[in-house]
Coordinates of C-alpha atoms and ligand atoms in Angstrom, one line a residue:
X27 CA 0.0 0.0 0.0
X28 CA 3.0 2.3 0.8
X29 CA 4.3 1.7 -2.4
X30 CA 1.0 2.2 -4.3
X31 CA 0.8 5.4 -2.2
X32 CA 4.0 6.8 -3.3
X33 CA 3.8 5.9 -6.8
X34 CA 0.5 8.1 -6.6
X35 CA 2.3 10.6 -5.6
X36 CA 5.1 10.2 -8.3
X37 CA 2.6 10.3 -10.8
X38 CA 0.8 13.6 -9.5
X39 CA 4.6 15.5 -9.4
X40 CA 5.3 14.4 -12.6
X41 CA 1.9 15.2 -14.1
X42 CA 1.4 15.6 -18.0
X43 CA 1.4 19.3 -18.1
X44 CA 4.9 20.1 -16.7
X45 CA 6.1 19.2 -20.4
X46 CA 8.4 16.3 -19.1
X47 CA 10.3 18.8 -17.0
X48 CA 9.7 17.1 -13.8
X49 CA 7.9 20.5 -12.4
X50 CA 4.4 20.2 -11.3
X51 CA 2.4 22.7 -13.8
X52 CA -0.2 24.9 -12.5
X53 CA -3.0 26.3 -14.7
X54 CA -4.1 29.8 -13.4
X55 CA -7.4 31.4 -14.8
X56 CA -6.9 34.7 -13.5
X57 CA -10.5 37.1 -13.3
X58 CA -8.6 40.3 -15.8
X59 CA -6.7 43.4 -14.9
X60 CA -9.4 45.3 -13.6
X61 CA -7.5 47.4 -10.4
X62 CA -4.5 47.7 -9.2
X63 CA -5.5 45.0 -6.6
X64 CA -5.9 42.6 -9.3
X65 CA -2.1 43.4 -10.7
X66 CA -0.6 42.7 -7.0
X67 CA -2.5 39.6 -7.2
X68 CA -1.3 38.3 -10.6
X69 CA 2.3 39.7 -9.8
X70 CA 2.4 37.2 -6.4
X71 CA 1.1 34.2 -8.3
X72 CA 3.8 34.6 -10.7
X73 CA 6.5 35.4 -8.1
X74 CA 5.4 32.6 -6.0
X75 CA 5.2 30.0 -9.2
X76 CA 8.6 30.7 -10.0
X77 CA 10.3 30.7 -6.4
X78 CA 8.5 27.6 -5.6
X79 CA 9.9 25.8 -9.1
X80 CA 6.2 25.6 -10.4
X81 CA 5.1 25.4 -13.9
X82 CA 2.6 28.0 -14.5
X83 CA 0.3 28.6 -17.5
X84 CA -1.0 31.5 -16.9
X85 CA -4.6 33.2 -18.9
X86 CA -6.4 36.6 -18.2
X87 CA -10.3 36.2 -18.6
X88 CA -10.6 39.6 -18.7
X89 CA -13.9 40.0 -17.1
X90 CA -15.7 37.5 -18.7
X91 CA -16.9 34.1 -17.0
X92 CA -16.7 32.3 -20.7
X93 CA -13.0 33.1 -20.9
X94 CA -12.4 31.3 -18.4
X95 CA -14.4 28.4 -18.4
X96 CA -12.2 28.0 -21.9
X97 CA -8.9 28.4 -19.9
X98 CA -10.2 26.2 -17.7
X99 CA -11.0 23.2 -20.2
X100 CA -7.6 24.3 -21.8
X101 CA -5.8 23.3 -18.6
X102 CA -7.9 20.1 -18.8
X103 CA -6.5 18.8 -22.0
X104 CA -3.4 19.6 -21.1
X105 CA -3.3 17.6 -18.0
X106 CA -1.9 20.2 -15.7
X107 CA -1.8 19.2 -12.2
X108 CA -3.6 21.6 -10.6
X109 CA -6.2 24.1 -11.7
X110 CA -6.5 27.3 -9.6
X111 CA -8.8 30.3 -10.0
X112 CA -10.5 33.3 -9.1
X113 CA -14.0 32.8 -10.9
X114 CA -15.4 36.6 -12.2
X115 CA -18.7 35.4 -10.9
X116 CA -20.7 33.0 -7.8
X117 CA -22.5 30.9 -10.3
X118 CA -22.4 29.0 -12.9
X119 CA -19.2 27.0 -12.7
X120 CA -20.9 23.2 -12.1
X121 CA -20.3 21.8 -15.4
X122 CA -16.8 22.7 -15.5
X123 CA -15.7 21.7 -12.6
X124 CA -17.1 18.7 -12.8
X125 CA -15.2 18.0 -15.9
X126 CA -11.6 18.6 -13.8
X127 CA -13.0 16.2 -10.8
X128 CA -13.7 13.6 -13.9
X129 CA -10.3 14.2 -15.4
X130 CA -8.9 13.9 -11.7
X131 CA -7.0 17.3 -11.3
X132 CA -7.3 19.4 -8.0
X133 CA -9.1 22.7 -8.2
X134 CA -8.4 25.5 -6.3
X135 CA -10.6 29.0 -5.4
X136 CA -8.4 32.0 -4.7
X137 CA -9.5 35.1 -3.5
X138 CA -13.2 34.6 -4.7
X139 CA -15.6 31.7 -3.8
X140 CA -18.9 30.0 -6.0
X141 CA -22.4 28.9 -5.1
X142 CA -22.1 25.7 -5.9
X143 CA -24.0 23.3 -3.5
X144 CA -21.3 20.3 -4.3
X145 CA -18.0 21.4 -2.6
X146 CA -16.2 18.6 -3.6
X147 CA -15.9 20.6 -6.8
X148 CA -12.7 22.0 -5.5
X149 CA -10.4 21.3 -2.8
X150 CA -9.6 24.4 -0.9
X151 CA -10.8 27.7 -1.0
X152 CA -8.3 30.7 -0.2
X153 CA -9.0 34.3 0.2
X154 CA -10.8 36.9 2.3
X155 CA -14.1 37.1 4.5
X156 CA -16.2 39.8 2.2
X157 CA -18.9 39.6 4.1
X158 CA -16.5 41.1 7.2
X159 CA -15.0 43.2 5.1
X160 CA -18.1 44.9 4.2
X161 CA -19.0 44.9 8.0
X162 CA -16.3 46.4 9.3
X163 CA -16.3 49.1 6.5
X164 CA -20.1 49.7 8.3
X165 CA -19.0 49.8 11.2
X166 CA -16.0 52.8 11.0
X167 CA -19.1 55.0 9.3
X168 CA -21.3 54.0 12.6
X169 CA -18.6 55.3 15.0
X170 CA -17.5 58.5 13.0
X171 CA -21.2 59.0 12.6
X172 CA -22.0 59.1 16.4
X173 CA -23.7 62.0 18.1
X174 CA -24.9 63.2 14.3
X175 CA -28.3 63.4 13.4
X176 CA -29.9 61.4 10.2
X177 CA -30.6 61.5 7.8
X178 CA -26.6 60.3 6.6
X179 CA -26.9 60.2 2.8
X180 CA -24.8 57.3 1.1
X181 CA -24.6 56.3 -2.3
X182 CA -22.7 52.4 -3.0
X183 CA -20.6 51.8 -5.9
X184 CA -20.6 48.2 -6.3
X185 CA -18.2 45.9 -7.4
X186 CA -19.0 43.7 -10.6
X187 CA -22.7 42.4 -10.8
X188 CA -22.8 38.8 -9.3
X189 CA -19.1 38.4 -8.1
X190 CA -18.5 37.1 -4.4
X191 CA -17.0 40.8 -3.1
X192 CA -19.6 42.2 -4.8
X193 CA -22.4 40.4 -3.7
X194 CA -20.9 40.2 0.2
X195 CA -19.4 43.2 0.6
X196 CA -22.8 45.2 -0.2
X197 CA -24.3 42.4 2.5
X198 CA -21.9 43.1 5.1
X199 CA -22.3 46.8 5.0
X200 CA -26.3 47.1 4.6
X201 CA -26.6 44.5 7.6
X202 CA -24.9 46.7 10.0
X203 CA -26.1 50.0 8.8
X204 CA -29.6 49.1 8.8
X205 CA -29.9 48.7 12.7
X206 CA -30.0 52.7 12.4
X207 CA -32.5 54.5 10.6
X208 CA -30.6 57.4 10.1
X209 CA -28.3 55.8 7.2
X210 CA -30.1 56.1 4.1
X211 CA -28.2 54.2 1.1
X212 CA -29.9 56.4 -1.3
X213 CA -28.4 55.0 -4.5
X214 CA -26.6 52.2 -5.4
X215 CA -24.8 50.6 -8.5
X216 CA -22.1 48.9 -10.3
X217 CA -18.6 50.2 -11.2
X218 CA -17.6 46.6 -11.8
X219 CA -14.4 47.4 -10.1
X220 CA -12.4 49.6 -12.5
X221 CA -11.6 53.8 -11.9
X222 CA -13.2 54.6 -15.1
X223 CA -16.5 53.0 -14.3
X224 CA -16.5 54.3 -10.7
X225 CA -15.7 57.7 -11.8
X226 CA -18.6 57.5 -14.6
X227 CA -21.4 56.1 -12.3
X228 CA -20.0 58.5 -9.4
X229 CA -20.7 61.3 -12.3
X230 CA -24.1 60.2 -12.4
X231 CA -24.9 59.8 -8.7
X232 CA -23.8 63.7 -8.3
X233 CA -26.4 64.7 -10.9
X234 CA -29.0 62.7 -9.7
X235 CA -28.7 63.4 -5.9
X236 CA -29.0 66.8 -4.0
X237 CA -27.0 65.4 -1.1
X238 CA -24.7 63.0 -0.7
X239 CA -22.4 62.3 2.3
X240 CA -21.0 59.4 2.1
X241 CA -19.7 57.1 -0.9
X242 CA -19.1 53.9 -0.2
X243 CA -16.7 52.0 -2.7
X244 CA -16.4 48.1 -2.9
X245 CA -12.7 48.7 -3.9
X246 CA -10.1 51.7 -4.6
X247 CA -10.1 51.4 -7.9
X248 CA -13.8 53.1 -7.9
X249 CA -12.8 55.2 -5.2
X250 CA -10.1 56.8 -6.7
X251 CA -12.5 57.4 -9.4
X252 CA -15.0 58.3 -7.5
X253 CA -12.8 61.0 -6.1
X254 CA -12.1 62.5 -9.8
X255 CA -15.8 63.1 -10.1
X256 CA -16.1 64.9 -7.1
X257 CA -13.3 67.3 -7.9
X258 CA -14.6 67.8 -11.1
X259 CA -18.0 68.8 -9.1
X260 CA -16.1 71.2 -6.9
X261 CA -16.4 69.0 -4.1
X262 CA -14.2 67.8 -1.9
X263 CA -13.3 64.2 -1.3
X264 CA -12.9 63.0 2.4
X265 CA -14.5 66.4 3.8
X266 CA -17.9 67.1 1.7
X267 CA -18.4 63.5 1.1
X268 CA -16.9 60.8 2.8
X269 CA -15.2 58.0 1.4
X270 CA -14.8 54.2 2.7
X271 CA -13.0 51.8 0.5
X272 CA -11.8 48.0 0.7
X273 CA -8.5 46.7 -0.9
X274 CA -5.7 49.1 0.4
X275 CA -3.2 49.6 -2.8
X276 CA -0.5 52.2 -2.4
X277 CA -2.6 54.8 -4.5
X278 CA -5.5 54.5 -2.1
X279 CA -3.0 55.1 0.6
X280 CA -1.6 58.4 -0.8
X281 CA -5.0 59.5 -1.0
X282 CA -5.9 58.9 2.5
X283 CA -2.4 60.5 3.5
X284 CA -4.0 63.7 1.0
X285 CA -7.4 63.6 2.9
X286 CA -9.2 62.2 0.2
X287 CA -10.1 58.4 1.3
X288 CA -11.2 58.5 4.8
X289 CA -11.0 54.8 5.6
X290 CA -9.6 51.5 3.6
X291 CA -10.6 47.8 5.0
X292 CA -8.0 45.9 3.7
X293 CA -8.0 43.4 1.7
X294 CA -4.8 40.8 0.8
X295 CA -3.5 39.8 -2.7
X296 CA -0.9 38.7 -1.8
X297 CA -1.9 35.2 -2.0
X298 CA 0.9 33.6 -4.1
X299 CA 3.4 31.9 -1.3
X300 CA 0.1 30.3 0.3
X301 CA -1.7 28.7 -3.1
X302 CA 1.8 27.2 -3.9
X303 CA 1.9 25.4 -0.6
X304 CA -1.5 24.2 -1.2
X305 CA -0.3 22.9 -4.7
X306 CA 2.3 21.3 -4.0
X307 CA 0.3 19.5 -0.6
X308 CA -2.4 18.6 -3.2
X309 CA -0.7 16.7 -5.1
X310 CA 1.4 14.9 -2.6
X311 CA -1.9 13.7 -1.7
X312 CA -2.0 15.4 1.9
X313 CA -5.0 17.3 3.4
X314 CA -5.5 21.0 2.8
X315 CA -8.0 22.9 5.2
X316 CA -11.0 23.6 3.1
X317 CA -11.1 27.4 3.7
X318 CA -8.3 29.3 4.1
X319 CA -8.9 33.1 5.1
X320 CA -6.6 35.6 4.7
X321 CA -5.7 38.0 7.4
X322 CA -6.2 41.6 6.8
X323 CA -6.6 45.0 9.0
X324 CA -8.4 48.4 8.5
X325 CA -6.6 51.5 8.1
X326 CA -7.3 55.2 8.7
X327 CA -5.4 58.2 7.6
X328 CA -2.7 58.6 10.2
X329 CA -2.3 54.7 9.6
X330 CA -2.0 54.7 5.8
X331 CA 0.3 57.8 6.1
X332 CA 2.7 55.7 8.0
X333 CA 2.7 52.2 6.0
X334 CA 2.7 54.2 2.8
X335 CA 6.7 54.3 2.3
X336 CA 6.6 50.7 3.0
X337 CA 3.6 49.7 0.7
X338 CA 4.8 46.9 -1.8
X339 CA 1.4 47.4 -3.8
Ligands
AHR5 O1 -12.0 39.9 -5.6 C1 -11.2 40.9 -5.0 C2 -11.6 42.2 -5.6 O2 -11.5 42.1 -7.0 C3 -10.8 43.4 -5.1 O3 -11.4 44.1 -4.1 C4 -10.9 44.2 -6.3 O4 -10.1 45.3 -6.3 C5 -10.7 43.3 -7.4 O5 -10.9 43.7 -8.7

């Protein structure tokens, strides 16, 4: 049995896709190159591929769920060893993922999970609690909004329609803020996650709504946006309207050092070193914790100002 064991494990290192190299190949079907999150992201896969002596093949979907359902049974004919990705939406992946558990290679989630009742789909899922995230942006507006009086105006630029940040981070943030009537979420839409949609649909918001206190972006791609809009509207960002944002890139930083963001709930990319390790226990055939959630802070001005020189994204 030990030796059946180990042969499995032979096999599964020297998997078809690593193009006789001896390398265990990874196939990555990355979501796009919407924000600057999303580069840090792609930049520690890479990184972490290459320090950890992986073989990765490596697609962009840019936004769009069939591009990477095709990446996805690319890196099934090919025979990788493991398929990892960040799926652009919740649903739909079923019949996909069902054709990797048929061909017998691992999948992993990073970063964003699916709604798929059958979790043995996929082995692991690694990435952030949006849900908190969205929560704890809710909360910082309830404690810089105490001893004010209501109505508080805020308008919600969401991330893209029927992702898991988008769909949890709005969740979070309208649980906690409806326990006070005084929060009015007076509009809220999609800037699917990129500065020139955020800026557009902040644009629109201004026009359509007399008074607006507080935006509330689902990253700081739309924030930063967000915050070109109000300029332009001879407003001032982090004073006449108040801005909470999730991620925490270095340009979301500076603006918070510059008044402009007044709070960032972090969220990590950096999730490269920990899916290798998960690769490589994969196919050695040991256990892997089903979810694995990142760890991540929240940051106010005088915080951001001080981890700015030291931001690596
Ligand atoms: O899934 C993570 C989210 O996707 C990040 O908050 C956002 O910036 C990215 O595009």
């Amino acid at each position: 049995m030990l030796a059946a064991g180990l042969l499995v494990s032979l096999m599964a290192a020297c998997g078809g896709g690593g193009g006789g190299s001896g390398k265990l190949t990874l196939g990555f079907a990355q979501v796009g190159a919407e924000s600057g999150w999303r580069t840090a992201n792609t930049k520690s896969i890479q990184e972490s591929a290459e320090q950890a002596g992986i073989n990765l093949k490596f697609s962009d979907a840019q936004q769009k769920q069939e591009n990477q359902i095709k990446a996805i049974r690319s890196y099934i004919q090919q025979k990788v060893d493991v398929i990892a990705f960040s799926p652009v939406v919740e649903s739909g992946w079923d019949t996909v993922l069902k054709e990797a558990k048929d061909a017998k290679i691992p999948v992993v989630l990073t970063d964003r999970a699916i709604d798929s009742a059958d979790t043995s789909l996929y082995v692991s899922f690694l990435g952030s609690d949006f849900v908190e995230e969205g929560r704890r942006a809710a909360d910082w507006l309830v404690k810089d909004s105490q001893g004010k009086s209501g109505p508080i105006n805020i308008v919600q630029l969401e991330g893209t329609t029927g992702s898991a940040p988008a769909i949890d981070r709005k969740k979070g943030f309208e649980e906690v803020v409806s326990k006070d009537p005084k929060f009015k979420i007076v509009a809220s839409q999609t800037g699917d996650f990129t500065r020139a949609k955020g800026k557009e649909v902040m644009q629109a918001f201004l026009k359509a709504q007399p008074k607006i206190d507080v935006l509330f972006a689902h990253n700081d791609d739309m924030a930063l946006g967000a915050i070109q809009a109000i300029e332009e509207a001879g407003k001032k960002p982090g004073v006449d309207i108040k801005i909470i944002s999730i991620d925490g890139v270095k340009d979301a930083f500076q603006a918070m050092k510059d008044g402009k963001i007044n709070v960032v709930v972090e969220c990590n990319p950096l999730l490269g070193p920990q899916l290798m390790d998960i690769v490589k226990k994969v196919t050695k055939g040991e256990q892997v914790p089903k979810r694995i959630q990142t760890q991540e802070g929240v940051f106010t001005q005088d915080q951001a100002a001080a981890a700015l020189p030291n931001r690596k994204y």
